Amino acid sequence: MKTLNTIYINGQHLTPHGTEVLTLLHPVSEQPVAQVRLADEEDTRLAIAAAKAAFPQMRLSSREQRMIWLQKLHDALKARESELVETMIEEYGCPTGFAQSTVVRSYTSFLQASDLLKNYPFETQVGTATVVMEPLGVVGLITPWNANYGFIANKLSMVIASGSTAIIKPSELSAQQTALITECLHEAGLPAGVINIVTGLGNVVGAEITRHPDVAKISFTGSTDVGKTIARDGAATMKRVTLELGGKSANVLLDDVDLERAIPLALQVMSWNSGQACIAGTRLLVHENRLEEVKEQILKHLNTLVVGDPRDPQTNIGAAVTARQYQRVQNYIRTGIEEGAELLCGGEGRPAGLTSGYFVKPTVFVNVRNDMTIARQEIFGPVLSVITYRDDAEAVHIANDTVYGLQAYVSGNDAERTASIASQLIAGRVFINGVYDEPLAPFGGFKQSGLGREFGVYGLEAYLEPKAIMGR
Ligand code: NAD
């Protein structure tokens, strides 16, 4: 069993003042694998003080210097790519392919930030005023467990590019991955205090970051409930916030859609990251006249979802992160049945042949109404709700009838029609006839999916504050 008993403050690996110990269980073997000594409020205050002390120098650092640091951060992660992948599979139980793409995305985000920085106009002229984009100061980065490296790297890259300093509070469930990425970030050799990493509980470390008057901004990725707490409690010190929260994304299949293409895509987007993805397309909206075909196609293509050993190259759905998460998904499946949705495939319990591990059966419900619990709440497992509509207007209405608005999907054969539907969907990102990667496009949610945007210039400016200087 591993012992993880350090946090990273002011360039040093320290023993936490906190004494609470968390035991992490392996998501596949269900056996204890690591003991994590958790940081407390005092550790958090120490880290904030270090970040505060490092800010004056960081603020004055040149564009060129920041680009060098970003390159070093990229190189330090890339140098340990295979270890990062291994540790992610080991701790998180995700398929190898997902771990590999997460690690590549993570180190690439530092280069993307560097590229962005190359030409970013920190100073512009507005009439007689000079407008300077200034860094905010100490930024708290609070991240979830479902792609630990990715969230840390993306947020940190923008902190460095903007000239601020960071205190990172990763999920306590990702402590092994955090220990390794901490070594990489240390290797990069940035000035002490620019990056601080404090693993602890959300209601302890996260709450202290939210309260503390020396923290200027919080960038948070996680659940909508915790996001609301951060927005509310952070207001006491007028913190800037970027909140990337939950989703219940609609995938609209128009009546002329080619189901041979659209159904494999629908199964892919509902099961991203073993279903533990805020952007998962978990509500499949189909025209009532095509429901029977949709059911046939789902059953035909279900074998594209392979649940099991994360290291098997065939596997594309791994284990849920914890027993609690597994149980939560089981409860939702039960609720779906109790509320009258029809189970097309999957259901409660582990997939056949798997005797241990938090594995969930890919589950599809049909005849779901949009007011059922499984259509309204974020399940965070591979569970799809198929909902029928009568015409395009009703499809748009159902798609938008949710408190969330993170991502949406639409597929159909007529380009004008799919574009028209895309323009009516209320979501931060809309994908037409496929999934695409554009790392500089804004990412974030409408409504209760969040506040603000990440990525590209939108992400960078979320860490900057305009100052108008007149009479210069
Ligand atoms: P969570 O909200 O429980 O935890 C996220 C982080 O917040 C963790 O580090 C946690 O320790 C911390 N936290 C918990 N309570 C806190 C408090 N009171 N104050 C400050 N920090 C606190 O979320 P999770 O279970 O780790 O992750 C799953 C959730 O994240 C899902 O709802 C999912 O949709 C969301 N998510 C959103 C995005 C996005 O980009 N929109 C991406 C991934 C995950």
XYZ file of C-alpha atoms and ligand atoms in Angstrom:
516
model
C 0.000 0.000 0.000
C 1.303 3.450 -0.953
C 1.588 6.233 1.584
C 1.074 9.751 0.266
C 1.957 12.227 2.936
C 3.246 15.373 1.324
C 1.798 18.556 -0.073
C 3.664 21.089 -2.209
C 4.114 24.610 -0.897
C 6.651 27.267 -1.891
C 8.695 24.811 -3.959
C 8.936 22.259 -1.135
C 7.348 18.911 -0.441
C 6.024 19.264 3.112
C 4.283 17.020 5.605
C 0.769 18.406 6.046
C -0.260 19.963 9.332
C -3.556 18.096 8.779
C -3.629 14.608 10.246
C -6.758 13.041 8.734
C -5.958 9.992 6.603
C -8.037 8.871 3.622
C -7.757 5.300 2.315
C -8.153 4.951 -1.435
C -9.613 1.728 -2.833
C -8.697 0.363 -6.240
C -11.753 0.680 -8.537
C -11.150 -2.738 -10.113
C -9.873 -4.898 -7.227
C -11.790 -2.899 -4.579
C -8.767 -3.369 -2.316
C -7.034 -0.537 -0.388
C -4.138 0.834 -2.449
C -3.088 4.119 -0.863
C -3.311 6.109 2.312
C -3.419 9.844 1.858
C -2.664 12.290 4.626
C -4.953 15.220 3.983
C -4.141 18.895 4.287
C -6.187 21.188 6.528
C -7.025 24.891 6.741
C -3.617 25.782 8.170
C -1.830 24.094 5.239
C -4.129 25.955 2.893
C -3.318 29.310 4.481
C 0.399 28.551 4.206
C 0.018 27.765 0.514
C -1.991 30.940 -0.094
C 0.702 32.967 1.688
C 3.385 31.406 -0.542
C 1.376 32.185 -3.677
C 0.824 35.730 -2.443
C 4.525 36.259 -1.802
C 5.418 34.964 -5.274
C 2.918 37.173 -7.083
C 4.820 40.525 -7.259
C 7.690 38.863 -9.195
C 5.328 36.800 -11.298
C 3.297 39.862 -12.192
C 6.410 41.568 -13.577
C 7.630 38.532 -15.535
C 7.921 39.102 -19.282
C 5.894 37.404 -21.967
C 9.065 35.623 -23.115
C 9.802 34.335 -19.619
C 6.291 32.954 -19.234
C 6.587 31.220 -22.594
C 9.808 29.569 -21.433
C 8.087 28.372 -18.258
C 5.157 26.998 -20.240
C 7.572 25.107 -22.478
C 9.310 23.689 -19.401
C 6.002 22.592 -17.908
C 5.133 20.877 -21.178
C 8.513 19.151 -21.325
C 8.382 18.033 -17.689
C 5.028 16.308 -18.149
C 5.925 14.836 -21.519
C 9.125 13.355 -20.094
C 7.027 11.219 -17.760
C 4.203 10.459 -20.140
C 4.109 6.692 -19.655
C 4.200 6.961 -15.862
C 1.393 9.507 -15.947
C -0.702 7.168 -18.111
C 0.030 4.154 -15.902
C -0.822 5.987 -12.705
C -4.068 7.286 -14.136
C -5.204 3.796 -15.205
C -4.095 2.356 -11.886
C -5.813 4.939 -9.718
C -8.851 5.773 -11.782
C -9.625 2.484 -13.584
C -10.181 4.172 -16.960
C -9.369 2.542 -20.317
C -5.801 2.983 -21.587
C -6.897 5.053 -24.597
C -8.632 7.622 -22.398
C -5.632 7.884 -20.083
C -3.291 8.370 -23.046
C -5.388 11.089 -24.644
C -5.806 12.868 -21.299
C -2.050 12.965 -20.752
C -1.349 14.260 -24.276
C -4.038 16.905 -23.876
C -2.538 17.904 -20.535
C 0.981 18.632 -21.700
C -0.239 20.097 -24.982
C -2.282 22.673 -23.078
C 0.961 24.334 -21.907
C 2.119 24.762 -25.520
C -1.284 26.053 -26.558
C -1.113 28.661 -23.811
C 2.387 29.603 -24.930
C 1.207 30.025 -28.538
C -1.657 32.168 -27.360
C 0.687 34.315 -25.342
C 2.975 34.952 -28.321
C 0.612 37.463 -29.894
C -1.789 38.367 -27.120
C -2.150 42.174 -26.865
C -1.788 42.897 -23.146
C -1.960 46.597 -23.958
C -4.376 48.284 -26.350
C -5.407 51.857 -27.025
C -9.077 52.822 -26.596
C -9.375 56.455 -27.665
C -7.142 58.376 -25.273
C -6.985 55.513 -22.771
C -4.359 52.806 -22.619
C -6.013 49.569 -21.553
C -3.727 47.125 -19.812
C -4.780 43.535 -19.100
C -3.429 42.775 -15.630
C -3.045 39.448 -13.817
C -5.419 38.882 -10.915
C -3.071 37.641 -8.173
C -3.513 34.401 -6.257
C -5.839 32.012 -8.066
C -7.432 28.922 -6.492
C -7.831 25.993 -8.869
C -10.294 23.399 -7.572
C -10.618 20.304 -9.732
C -12.581 17.016 -9.890
C -11.414 13.419 -10.256
C -12.593 12.600 -13.730
C -9.502 13.848 -15.619
C -7.208 15.107 -12.900
C -4.138 15.985 -14.988
C -6.192 17.636 -17.693
C -7.991 20.069 -15.406
C -4.836 20.944 -13.491
C -2.776 21.491 -16.649
C -5.362 23.502 -18.523
C -6.116 25.847 -15.650
C -2.484 26.185 -14.580
C -1.358 26.995 -18.134
C -3.643 30.039 -18.118
C -2.504 31.121 -14.659
C 1.124 31.114 -15.818
C 0.319 32.801 -19.141
C -1.592 35.546 -17.341
C 1.129 36.178 -14.739
C -0.771 35.063 -11.644
C 0.169 32.430 -9.051
C -1.740 29.289 -8.118
C -2.951 27.196 -5.248
C -4.262 23.941 -6.651
C -6.803 21.823 -4.748
C -7.224 18.620 -6.734
C -9.785 15.993 -5.860
C -8.718 13.924 -2.894
C -9.722 10.879 -4.974
C -6.858 11.594 -7.414
C -4.078 11.756 -4.824
C -1.774 9.289 -6.605
C -2.045 11.117 -9.923
C -1.574 14.401 -8.087
C 1.602 13.159 -6.384
C 3.101 12.340 -9.777
C 2.061 15.518 -11.570
C 3.408 17.475 -8.589
C 6.836 15.930 -9.230
C 6.605 16.964 -12.898
C 5.556 20.522 -12.069
C 8.387 20.778 -9.542
C 10.855 19.499 -12.182
C 9.828 22.363 -14.468
C 11.634 24.669 -12.038
C 9.356 27.689 -11.800
C 10.065 30.153 -8.980
C 9.024 28.912 -5.539
C 5.472 29.801 -4.602
C 4.142 30.204 -8.146
C 2.580 26.729 -8.003
C 1.291 25.239 -4.741
C -0.629 21.983 -4.471
C -2.712 21.076 -1.467
C -4.623 17.798 -1.467
C -7.416 17.751 1.062
C -11.172 17.622 1.428
C -13.392 20.046 -0.412
C -15.195 21.285 2.675
C -11.840 21.874 4.398
C -9.208 23.014 1.868
C -11.688 24.075 -0.823
C -13.764 26.023 1.682
C -10.686 27.839 3.040
C -9.646 28.853 -0.492
C -13.193 30.100 -1.094
C -13.180 32.151 2.134
C -9.669 33.532 2.075
C -9.368 37.261 1.332
C -5.983 36.857 -0.408
C -7.413 34.637 -3.146
C -8.564 36.812 -6.057
C -10.211 34.185 -8.198
C -11.349 30.585 -8.203
C -11.463 28.433 -11.297
C -13.573 25.434 -10.400
C -14.568 22.314 -12.272
C -16.987 20.004 -10.523
C -20.603 19.576 -9.553
C -23.218 22.297 -9.849
C -23.999 22.140 -6.127
C -20.396 22.816 -5.072
C -20.114 25.474 -7.805
C -23.035 27.327 -6.243
C -21.398 27.155 -2.804
C -18.195 28.625 -4.221
C -20.039 31.418 -6.050
C -22.060 32.256 -2.921
C -19.248 32.079 -0.347
C -16.666 33.629 -2.680
C -18.880 36.710 -3.061
C -17.997 37.767 0.491
C -14.538 38.725 -0.795
C -15.807 39.477 -4.331
C -13.844 36.654 -5.906
C -13.861 36.287 -9.644
C -15.094 32.825 -10.535
C -14.965 30.517 -13.506
C -17.293 27.599 -12.914
C -17.352 24.529 -15.145
C -20.218 22.431 -13.819
C -22.553 19.608 -14.685
C -24.491 18.746 -17.811
C -27.375 16.713 -19.203
C -26.631 17.116 -22.867
C -29.184 16.437 -25.580
C -28.261 14.565 -28.727
C -30.914 15.419 -31.323
C -31.365 12.994 -34.229
C -33.465 14.609 -36.945
C -36.002 12.474 -38.781
C -33.826 12.180 -41.916
C -30.763 11.017 -39.989
C -28.569 8.128 -41.124
C -28.870 5.867 -38.084
C -25.979 3.629 -39.126
C -23.732 6.625 -38.421
C -25.692 8.416 -35.724
C -26.256 5.507 -33.330
C -22.582 4.474 -32.936
C -21.851 8.162 -32.347
C -24.670 8.390 -29.796
C -23.288 5.381 -27.905
C -19.813 6.917 -27.993
C -20.866 10.312 -26.615
C -23.082 8.863 -23.888
C -20.249 6.675 -22.613
C -17.293 9.072 -22.790
C -14.969 8.565 -19.859
C -17.033 5.546 -18.803
C -20.009 7.889 -18.614
C -18.216 10.096 -16.092
C -18.144 13.142 -18.353
C -19.910 16.462 -17.901
C -20.222 16.685 -21.707
C -21.748 13.225 -22.212
C -24.774 13.157 -24.544
C -27.124 11.388 -22.158
C -30.499 12.351 -23.621
C -31.063 10.946 -27.104
C -33.919 12.765 -28.829
C -35.421 10.781 -31.712
C -38.393 11.330 -33.997
C -41.325 9.136 -32.906
C -41.535 7.541 -36.377
C -37.967 6.254 -36.084
C -38.072 4.892 -32.548
C -38.321 1.234 -33.548
C -35.344 1.581 -35.918
C -33.399 3.435 -33.226
C -34.007 0.559 -30.798
C -32.801 -1.977 -33.357
C -29.711 0.059 -34.140
C -28.830 0.515 -30.475
C -29.026 -3.238 -29.879
C -27.037 -3.859 -33.060
C -24.213 -1.486 -32.071
C -24.190 -2.146 -28.342
C -21.225 -4.472 -28.806
C -19.100 -1.376 -29.601
C -19.241 -0.663 -25.854
C -16.780 -2.992 -24.184
C -16.713 -2.862 -20.384
C -13.912 -4.394 -18.372
C -10.186 -4.553 -17.779
C -8.891 -0.991 -18.356
C -5.664 -2.379 -19.834
C -7.372 -4.449 -22.524
C -7.100 -2.421 -25.761
C -10.660 -3.462 -26.668
C -12.091 -1.879 -23.528
C -13.713 1.526 -23.889
C -15.641 1.620 -20.618
C -13.696 1.209 -17.409
C -14.799 1.167 -13.790
C -16.642 3.904 -11.928
C -14.289 5.851 -9.699
C -15.586 4.691 -6.320
C -18.121 2.359 -4.749
C -20.175 5.460 -3.946
C -20.254 6.546 -7.571
C -21.146 2.988 -8.644
C -23.991 2.915 -6.138
C -25.226 6.304 -7.249
C -25.509 5.072 -10.846
C -27.285 1.887 -9.681
C -29.783 4.025 -7.770
C -30.525 6.068 -10.881
C -31.102 2.892 -12.926
C -33.529 1.664 -10.269
C -35.295 5.028 -10.227
C -35.637 4.920 -14.024
C -37.397 1.558 -13.797
C -39.585 2.682 -10.893
C -40.657 5.827 -12.732
C -41.810 3.741 -15.714
C -39.042 4.084 -18.275
C -38.539 0.961 -20.397
C -35.203 -0.764 -20.077
C -33.897 -1.589 -23.551
C -30.581 -3.018 -22.381
C -28.260 -3.001 -19.379
C -29.752 -2.509 -15.943
C -28.611 -2.971 -12.388
C -25.558 -4.958 -11.359
C -22.184 -5.699 -12.907
C -21.810 -6.785 -16.538
C -21.679 -10.563 -17.022
C -18.291 -12.117 -16.394
C -16.975 -9.367 -14.102
C -16.765 -10.478 -10.502
C -15.186 -7.429 -8.896
C -14.796 -3.745 -9.635
C -17.150 -0.801 -9.902
C -18.247 -1.715 -13.439
C -21.607 -0.499 -14.689
C -23.581 -2.104 -17.525
C -24.108 0.273 -20.450
C -27.772 0.985 -19.978
C -30.333 2.397 -22.381
C -33.838 3.414 -21.418
C -36.546 4.087 -24.005
C -39.958 5.722 -23.595
C -38.376 8.208 -21.233
C -40.249 11.436 -20.534
C -38.165 14.526 -20.097
C -39.628 15.108 -16.636
C -38.333 11.777 -15.290
C -35.435 11.850 -12.843
C -33.113 10.018 -15.254
C -33.726 12.711 -17.883
C -33.252 15.631 -15.530
C -30.332 14.735 -13.272
C -26.720 14.142 -14.138
C -26.076 10.409 -13.588
C -22.340 10.294 -14.378
C -22.408 6.729 -15.655
C -23.066 5.061 -19.043
C -26.840 5.494 -18.935
C -28.773 6.831 -21.926
C -32.362 8.100 -21.968
C -34.147 7.899 -25.325
C -36.933 10.476 -25.613
C -39.246 10.849 -28.620
C -40.463 14.077 -30.218
C -43.016 14.859 -32.927
C -41.400 17.705 -34.874
C -38.261 19.858 -34.905
C -39.792 22.530 -32.687
C -40.601 19.954 -30.019
C -37.093 18.489 -30.302
C -35.585 21.903 -29.600
C -38.021 22.493 -26.754
C -37.139 19.184 -25.051
C -33.403 19.665 -25.632
C -33.533 23.082 -23.950
C -35.886 21.982 -21.175
C -33.117 21.388 -18.639
C -31.312 23.444 -16.018
C -28.041 22.612 -17.789
C -26.483 23.952 -20.996
C -22.962 22.640 -21.412
C -22.950 20.770 -24.696
C -25.401 19.519 -27.347
C -25.307 17.359 -30.448
C -27.412 17.283 -33.584
C -27.331 14.893 -36.534
C -29.288 14.957 -39.780
C -28.905 14.883 -43.540
C -29.824 18.471 -44.389
C -27.050 20.954 -43.607
C -29.372 23.953 -43.399
C -31.723 22.177 -41.038
C -28.995 20.902 -38.697
C -27.465 24.402 -38.630
C -30.846 25.885 -37.784
C -31.344 23.414 -34.912
C -27.777 24.076 -33.671
C -28.511 27.795 -33.534
C -31.572 27.141 -31.354
C -29.882 24.827 -28.832
C -28.869 26.531 -25.601
C -25.412 25.103 -24.885
C -21.826 26.292 -24.708
C -20.810 23.923 -27.495
C -22.917 22.313 -30.212
C -21.613 19.518 -32.439
C -23.184 18.806 -35.848
C -22.922 15.303 -37.337
C -19.872 14.252 -35.340
C -17.442 15.243 -32.615
C -14.574 17.601 -33.243
C -11.619 19.044 -31.406
C -10.918 22.761 -31.432
C -8.801 23.544 -28.387
C -8.953 27.311 -28.863
C -12.754 27.448 -29.060
C -14.471 28.504 -25.835
C -15.625 25.800 -23.451
C -18.189 26.319 -20.720
C -21.852 26.281 -19.951
C -25.047 28.246 -20.207
C -27.469 28.229 -17.270
C -26.491 25.980 -14.334
C -23.651 24.358 -16.293
C -21.446 27.179 -15.180
C -20.149 30.690 -15.453
C -17.422 31.940 -17.772
C -15.404 30.113 -20.382
C -12.136 28.229 -20.574
C -9.727 27.647 -23.499
C -8.193 29.967 -26.007
C -8.338 33.713 -25.595
C -11.645 33.387 -23.693
C -9.853 31.263 -21.106
C -6.853 33.558 -20.846
C -8.970 36.671 -20.373
C -10.780 34.970 -17.514
C -7.511 35.399 -15.583
C -6.971 39.045 -16.567
C -8.564 42.296 -15.478
C -8.618 45.371 -17.728
C -7.144 48.576 -16.309
C -7.648 51.837 -18.191
C -4.834 54.374 -17.828
C -5.631 57.887 -18.948
C -3.366 60.899 -19.467
C -0.273 58.788 -20.012
P -17.383 17.771 -6.736
O -18.103 19.050 -6.995
O -17.859 16.896 -5.676
O -15.846 18.061 -6.418
C -15.041 18.845 -7.258
C -13.942 19.460 -6.429
O -14.517 20.373 -5.495
C -13.153 18.444 -5.607
O -11.799 18.823 -5.570
C -13.794 18.579 -4.232
O -12.945 18.173 -3.183
C -14.071 20.072 -4.189
N -15.087 20.488 -3.226
C -16.075 19.718 -2.678
N -16.781 20.447 -1.795
C -16.258 21.687 -1.792
C -16.561 22.893 -1.083
N -17.561 22.958 -0.209
N -15.807 23.984 -1.327
C -14.817 23.954 -2.227
N -14.460 22.845 -2.901
C -15.178 21.716 -2.697
O -17.333 17.039 -8.158
P -16.713 15.635 -8.473
O -17.630 14.599 -7.940
O -15.276 15.603 -8.096
O -16.788 15.647 -10.077
C -17.954 15.339 -10.764
C -18.715 16.599 -11.138
O -17.866 17.457 -11.883
C -19.879 16.308 -12.051
O -21.005 17.028 -11.644
C -19.415 16.806 -13.414
O -20.413 17.201 -14.291
C -18.531 17.928 -13.048
N -17.564 18.186 -14.123
C -17.707 19.298 -14.877
C -16.850 19.539 -15.936
C -16.968 20.771 -16.779
O -15.988 21.136 -17.399
N -18.100 21.413 -16.846
C -15.833 18.655 -16.197
C -15.709 17.516 -15.407
C -16.586 17.304 -14.354
